[in-house]
Coordinates of C-alpha atoms in Angstrom, one line a residue:
M176 CA -12.3 24.2 -25.4
T177 CA -13.7 24.0 -29.0
A178 CA -17.6 23.5 -28.5
N179 CA -18.4 20.2 -30.2
I180 CA -15.0 19.2 -28.9
T181 CA -15.2 17.4 -25.4
P182 CA -13.2 14.9 -23.7
Q183 CA -15.2 11.4 -22.6
P184 CA -16.7 12.0 -19.1
G185 CA -15.6 12.1 -15.5
I186 CA -12.1 13.3 -17.8
M187 CA -12.6 17.1 -16.4
Q188 CA -13.4 15.9 -13.5
I189 CA -9.4 14.1 -12.9
D190 CA -7.7 16.3 -9.7
L191 CA -4.0 15.7 -11.9
Y192 CA -1.5 13.9 -9.9
Q193 CA 0.9 15.7 -7.6
S194 CA 3.5 14.2 -6.3
G195 CA 6.0 14.9 -4.1
K196 CA 8.3 17.6 -3.8
A197 CA 12.3 17.7 -4.6
T198 CA 13.5 21.3 -3.8
V199 CA 12.7 23.9 -1.8
D200 CA 14.0 28.0 -2.8
G201 CA 17.1 28.9 -1.5
V202 CA 18.2 25.4 0.1
S203 CA 21.0 23.1 -0.6
D204 CA 21.5 20.3 1.6
V205 CA 17.6 19.0 0.4
V206 CA 16.4 15.4 2.3
K207 CA 14.0 14.0 -0.2
L208 CA 10.7 12.0 2.2
S209 CA 7.3 13.1 0.9
S210 CA 7.4 9.7 -1.4
N211 CA 8.4 6.6 -0.1
E212 CA 11.2 6.0 -1.6
N213 CA 14.1 3.4 -0.9
P214 CA 16.4 5.9 0.7
F215 CA 19.7 2.9 -0.4
G216 CA 18.5 2.9 -4.3
P217 CA 18.3 -0.6 -6.4
S218 CA 21.2 -2.9 -5.5
E219 CA 24.1 -3.2 -7.8
A220 CA 23.3 -6.2 -9.4
A221 CA 20.5 -4.1 -10.8
Q222 CA 22.6 -1.1 -11.2
E223 CA 25.0 -3.7 -13.4
A224 CA 22.1 -5.0 -15.9
F225 CA 20.5 -1.7 -16.5
A226 CA 24.0 -0.2 -17.5
R227 CA 24.4 -3.8 -20.0
A228 CA 21.2 -3.3 -21.3
A229 CA 22.4 0.6 -22.7
H230 CA 24.3 -1.6 -25.4
E231 CA 20.8 -3.2 -27.0
L232 CA 18.9 0.6 -27.1
H233 CA 18.5 0.2 -30.8
R234 CA 17.0 -3.3 -30.0
Y235 CA 11.9 -3.1 -29.5
P236 CA 12.3 -5.1 -26.7
S237 CA 10.0 -8.3 -26.0
T238 CA 6.2 -7.9 -26.4
D239 CA 5.3 -10.6 -23.9
H240 CA 7.4 -10.3 -20.4
A241 CA 8.9 -13.3 -20.3
E242 CA 11.7 -13.5 -18.9
L243 CA 10.7 -11.2 -16.6
R244 CA 7.7 -12.8 -15.2
Q245 CA 9.6 -15.9 -15.2
A246 CA 11.8 -14.3 -12.7
I247 CA 8.9 -13.0 -11.0
A248 CA 7.3 -16.5 -10.8
E249 CA 10.5 -18.2 -9.8
V250 CA 11.3 -15.7 -6.5
H251 CA 6.9 -15.3 -5.2
N252 CA 6.6 -19.5 -6.2
L253 CA 3.4 -18.4 -8.4
D254 CA 2.1 -18.9 -12.2
A255 CA 4.0 -16.5 -15.4
G256 CA 1.6 -17.1 -17.7
R257 CA -0.8 -15.4 -14.8
I258 CA 1.2 -12.3 -13.9
I259 CA 0.7 -9.2 -16.5
C260 CA 3.9 -5.8 -15.9
G261 CA 3.4 -2.0 -16.4
A262 CA 4.3 0.8 -16.2
G263 CA 4.7 1.1 -12.6
S264 CA 1.3 -0.6 -10.5
D265 CA 0.3 2.6 -12.4
E266 CA -0.5 1.2 -14.8
I267 CA -1.8 -1.7 -14.0
I268 CA -4.6 -0.1 -12.0
A269 CA -5.3 1.9 -14.8
F270 CA -5.5 -1.3 -17.5
L271 CA -8.0 -2.7 -14.9
C272 CA -11.0 0.2 -14.2
Q273 CA -10.8 1.1 -19.2
A274 CA -11.0 -2.6 -18.9
F275 CA -13.4 -4.0 -16.0
A276 CA -15.4 -0.7 -14.9
G277 CA -17.6 1.9 -18.1
V278 CA -20.0 5.1 -18.4
G279 CA -22.4 4.0 -15.0
D280 CA -20.0 1.5 -12.9
E281 CA -19.2 2.5 -9.8
V282 CA -15.5 1.4 -8.4
L283 CA -15.0 1.9 -4.4
F284 CA -11.6 2.2 -2.4
T285 CA -11.0 3.5 1.5
E286 CA -11.2 7.2 1.7
H287 CA -7.6 7.8 2.5
G288 CA -6.9 5.1 -0.4
F289 CA -4.3 6.4 -3.1
S290 CA -5.4 8.6 -5.4
M291 CA -4.2 6.7 -8.0
Y292 CA -7.7 4.9 -7.9
R293 CA -9.5 8.0 -8.6
I294 CA -8.1 8.9 -11.2
S295 CA -7.9 6.0 -13.5
A296 CA -12.0 5.5 -12.6
L297 CA -12.3 8.9 -13.6
A298 CA -10.7 8.5 -17.0
A299 CA -12.5 4.8 -17.7
G300 CA -15.9 7.4 -17.7
A301 CA -17.2 5.7 -13.9
I302 CA -17.9 6.8 -10.7
P303 CA -15.8 6.5 -7.3
V304 CA -17.1 5.7 -4.0
E305 CA -14.8 6.0 -0.4
A306 CA -16.0 4.0 1.4
K307 CA -14.9 5.0 5.5
E308 CA -11.9 3.8 7.2
R309 CA -12.0 3.4 11.2
E310 CA -9.4 5.2 13.2
R311 CA -6.7 5.0 9.8
V312 CA -7.8 1.4 9.0
T313 CA -9.6 -0.1 6.3
D314 CA -13.2 -0.6 7.5
V315 CA -14.5 -4.0 5.0
D316 CA -18.1 -3.8 7.0
A317 CA -18.0 -0.3 5.7
L318 CA -16.4 -1.1 2.2
L319 CA -19.0 -3.6 1.4
N320 CA -21.9 -2.1 3.0
A321 CA -21.1 0.9 0.0
C322 CA -20.9 -2.0 -2.9
T323 CA -24.1 -2.2 -5.0
D324 CA -24.4 -4.1 -8.2
K325 CA -23.7 -1.6 -10.0
T326 CA -19.4 -2.4 -7.8
R327 CA -16.9 -2.9 -10.9
L328 CA -13.6 -3.0 -9.0
V329 CA -12.7 -2.3 -5.2
F330 CA -9.9 -1.4 -3.9
V331 CA -8.1 -2.0 -1.1
A332 CA -3.8 -0.9 -0.7
N333 CA -2.1 -3.7 2.2
P334 CA -0.3 -2.4 3.3
N335 CA -2.6 1.2 2.6
N336 CA -1.3 4.5 2.1
P337 CA -0.8 7.1 2.6
T338 CA -1.6 6.1 6.9
G339 CA 1.0 2.8 6.7
T340 CA -2.1 0.5 8.4
M341 CA -3.1 -2.8 6.4
I342 CA -5.5 -5.4 8.1
G343 CA -5.1 -9.1 7.7
G344 CA -5.5 -12.1 5.7
N345 CA -9.2 -13.6 7.6
E346 CA -10.5 -9.7 6.8
I347 CA -9.4 -9.5 3.0
A348 CA -10.7 -13.1 2.2
R349 CA -13.7 -12.1 3.9
L350 CA -14.4 -8.9 1.9
A351 CA -13.5 -10.9 -1.1
D352 CA -16.8 -13.3 -0.8
G353 CA -18.8 -10.7 0.5
L354 CA -18.3 -8.4 -2.5
P355 CA -21.6 -8.9 -5.8
P356 CA -21.3 -11.4 -8.4
K357 CA -19.0 -8.6 -10.4
A358 CA -17.1 -7.2 -8.4
L359 CA -13.2 -8.2 -9.1
L360 CA -11.1 -6.9 -5.0
V361 CA -7.7 -5.5 -6.5
L362 CA -5.1 -6.5 -3.5
D363 CA -2.7 -2.9 -4.2
G364 CA 1.1 -4.6 -2.2
A365 CA 2.9 -2.1 -3.4
Y366 CA 4.4 -1.3 0.4
A367 CA 3.6 -6.1 0.6
E368 CA 7.9 -7.0 0.6
Y369 CA 8.1 -4.0 3.7
V370 CA 5.7 -6.7 6.0
E371 CA 8.5 -9.8 7.1
G372 CA 6.5 -13.1 4.9
F373 CA 3.8 -11.6 3.4
D374 CA 2.5 -12.3 0.3
G375 CA 0.7 -9.4 -1.0
G376 CA -2.5 -10.9 -0.9
A377 CA -0.8 -13.9 -3.6
G378 CA -2.8 -17.1 -2.2
L379 CA -6.4 -15.0 -2.2
V380 CA -5.7 -14.5 -5.9
D381 CA -4.6 -18.8 -6.3
S382 CA -7.9 -19.4 -4.3
R383 CA -10.0 -17.0 -5.4
D384 CA -11.8 -16.0 -9.2
N385 CA -12.9 -12.6 -7.7
V386 CA -9.2 -11.4 -6.3
V387 CA -6.2 -9.7 -8.4
M388 CA -2.9 -8.4 -7.1
T389 CA -1.1 -5.4 -7.9
R390 CA 3.1 -5.4 -7.3
T391 CA 6.1 -3.2 -8.0
F392 CA 9.8 -3.0 -7.9
S393 CA 9.4 1.4 -7.1
K394 CA 10.1 0.9 -3.3
I395 CA 12.2 -1.7 -1.6
Y396 CA 14.3 -2.1 -4.9
G397 CA 14.3 0.5 -5.7
L398 CA 13.3 1.7 -8.9
G399 CA 10.9 4.4 -9.5
G400 CA 12.5 6.5 -11.7
L401 CA 12.3 3.4 -14.5
R402 CA 7.9 2.3 -13.7
I403 CA 8.0 -1.5 -13.8
G404 CA 5.3 -3.0 -12.2
W405 CA 3.2 -6.6 -12.7
G406 CA -0.4 -7.4 -11.4
Y407 CA -1.5 -11.8 -11.2
G408 CA -4.1 -13.4 -11.1
P409 CA -6.4 -15.5 -12.4
K410 CA -6.0 -16.6 -16.2
P411 CA -9.2 -15.6 -17.8
L412 CA -8.3 -12.4 -17.0
I413 CA -5.3 -11.6 -16.9
D414 CA -5.7 -12.4 -20.8
I415 CA -8.5 -9.5 -21.3
L416 CA -5.6 -6.7 -19.1
N417 CA -3.2 -7.9 -21.8
R418 CA -5.4 -7.2 -24.4
V419 CA -5.2 -3.4 -22.9
R420 CA -1.9 -3.1 -22.6
G421 CA 0.7 -2.4 -25.3
P422 CA 2.2 -4.7 -26.3
F423 CA 6.2 -2.4 -26.1
N424 CA 4.7 -0.7 -22.9
L425 CA 7.8 -1.9 -21.7
S426 CA 11.7 -1.5 -22.3
Q427 CA 14.3 -3.8 -22.3
A428 CA 17.3 -1.6 -19.9
Q429 CA 13.8 -1.8 -17.3
M430 CA 13.4 -5.2 -17.7
A431 CA 16.4 -5.9 -17.3
A432 CA 16.6 -3.8 -13.9
A433 CA 13.6 -5.3 -12.5
I434 CA 14.8 -9.4 -13.4
A435 CA 17.9 -8.5 -11.2
A436 CA 16.0 -6.3 -8.6
V437 CA 14.1 -8.7 -8.2
R438 CA 16.3 -12.4 -8.2
D439 CA 18.7 -10.0 -5.6
Q440 CA 16.2 -11.1 -2.3
E441 CA 19.6 -10.5 -0.4
Y442 CA 19.2 -7.6 -1.0
V443 CA 15.4 -6.8 0.1
T444 CA 15.9 -9.0 2.9
K445 CA 19.2 -6.3 3.9
C446 CA 16.6 -3.0 3.3
R447 CA 14.1 -4.2 5.0
A448 CA 15.5 -5.1 8.1
E449 CA 16.8 -1.4 7.9
N450 CA 14.2 -0.4 7.2
T451 CA 11.7 -1.8 10.6
R452 CA 14.5 -0.8 12.6
L453 CA 15.1 3.1 11.1
R454 CA 10.6 2.9 12.0
A455 CA 11.0 2.3 15.3
W456 CA 13.6 4.4 16.4
L457 CA 11.3 7.3 14.0
A458 CA 8.0 6.7 15.7
E459 CA 9.3 6.4 18.8
A460 CA 11.5 9.8 18.3
L461 CA 8.4 11.9 17.3
A462 CA 5.9 10.4 20.1
E463 CA 7.8 12.1 22.6
L464 CA 7.2 15.6 21.2
G465 CA 3.7 15.0 21.0
V466 CA 3.4 13.7 16.8
P467 CA 1.5 9.9 16.9
S468 CA 1.7 7.7 14.3
D469 CA -0.3 4.6 14.0
T470 CA 1.7 1.6 13.7
S471 CA 3.2 1.1 10.6
T472 CA 4.1 -1.2 8.0
A473 CA 5.3 0.6 6.0
N474 CA 8.1 2.1 4.5
F475 CA 7.5 6.0 6.2
I476 CA 5.6 6.9 8.8
L477 CA 2.3 9.6 9.7
A478 CA 2.9 11.7 11.6
R479 CA -0.5 13.4 13.5
F480 CA -0.3 16.9 14.2
A481 CA -2.6 18.3 16.9
S482 CA -4.7 19.9 13.8
E483 CA -3.8 21.5 10.0
E484 CA -2.5 24.7 11.3
E485 CA 0.4 22.8 13.2
A486 CA 1.2 20.3 9.9
V487 CA 1.3 23.3 7.9
A488 CA 3.1 25.2 9.6
C489 CA 6.1 21.8 11.2
D490 CA 6.3 20.7 7.5
A491 CA 7.1 24.5 6.8
Y492 CA 9.8 24.2 8.9
L493 CA 11.0 20.9 8.1
K494 CA 12.0 22.8 5.0
S495 CA 13.8 25.4 6.0
Q496 CA 16.0 22.7 7.4
G497 CA 16.3 21.5 4.3
L498 CA 13.7 18.4 4.7
I499 CA 10.4 18.1 2.9
V500 CA 7.8 15.5 3.4
R501 CA 3.9 15.0 2.0
L502 CA 1.7 17.2 3.4
V503 CA -1.6 14.8 2.9
K504 CA -4.3 17.0 3.4
G505 CA -5.7 15.7 -0.1
Y506 CA -5.8 12.4 1.4
K507 CA -8.4 14.3 4.2
L508 CA -5.5 13.5 6.9
P509 CA -5.3 17.5 7.1
N510 CA -3.3 17.2 10.4
C511 CA -1.3 14.7 9.2
L512 CA 2.4 14.2 7.4
R513 CA 3.4 10.8 6.0
I514 CA 7.3 11.2 5.8
T515 CA 9.0 8.6 4.5
V516 CA 11.6 6.6 6.3
G517 CA 15.8 7.8 5.0
D518 CA 18.7 6.6 6.5
E519 CA 19.9 6.9 9.7
A520 CA 20.7 10.5 9.4
S521 CA 17.9 11.5 7.8
C522 CA 15.8 9.8 10.5
R523 CA 17.8 11.7 13.0
R524 CA 17.7 15.0 11.0
V525 CA 13.5 14.7 11.5
A526 CA 13.8 13.9 15.1
H527 CA 16.0 16.9 16.1
A528 CA 13.9 19.4 13.4
V529 CA 11.0 18.1 15.1
A530 CA 12.3 19.1 18.5
G531 CA 13.3 22.7 17.6
F532 CA 10.6 23.3 15.9
K533 CA 8.0 22.6 19.1
E534 CA 10.9 24.1 20.8
A535 CA 9.8 27.0 19.3
R536 CA 6.4 27.2 20.0

């Protein structure tokens, strides 16, 4: 790098994001269970809307996302004027750090929290700060104790990734009420739709002026390949975020698919029910093999092994059987594998393969 050309503070401290692997050398019949994708894909309505949008690819999309925001608002009973859309909820997270955190400020999150919190904080020049979890569960007291007068953003994924655990609304409210005056609580609800009757924190956003919620179409809606997310917060804060948002950050095809997806709640209900059924089956099957996991509220389980060596060995064995899961040493969980809840055939393959691994040892 030329001596006089250097990046902004924090950028060179960023480790590149590691996505879930999708292939295994020498293995053709591969099942990808490393990225928490919906094994059933997007709804037919979303696929058809995306196909129709192909006829308008020469047209610029709307800059205000009005139709998509209105669809989200109607389905979730929210104020469309307080919704912002982005290229995945990742982009909303980046907007928040860009708008509200800078050099010398602190961005707080839990020790096993989503890696984009740290990345986005460093990209904004801010200082990432971790608070301990309690047995892989968000610890509100630890977060409050970690706050300082420099804290500007507090990120909490609920349900959390990669642990799958979550905390109740009273604890989230206690956290919001206990934050320093200049701190903003961000509730990451990427997996909120997998929890029956859960609003992802929308009610708390409506009753507080220091809470923002983020959501995504990448998980239960099966649109991870299109990168569509959204946020909901107090109108003054959303107005600020829109000032740093690019005017054409979502294409017309993205928005068309998302509108159809969010309006197809029957499909969402079906996917949630199947995930709940298969998640319970897989967790029980692995527990019977001596591989426990915490009660998950998302579309994956965090399988715990006796040691890092055993987790790495099991990961390698699963790959040899065409099953790609996720090592999570980067999330400070070296003895764990995060396993997406796939369809029934995939779940049975995982259980059979882990049994084979255990027998071989």
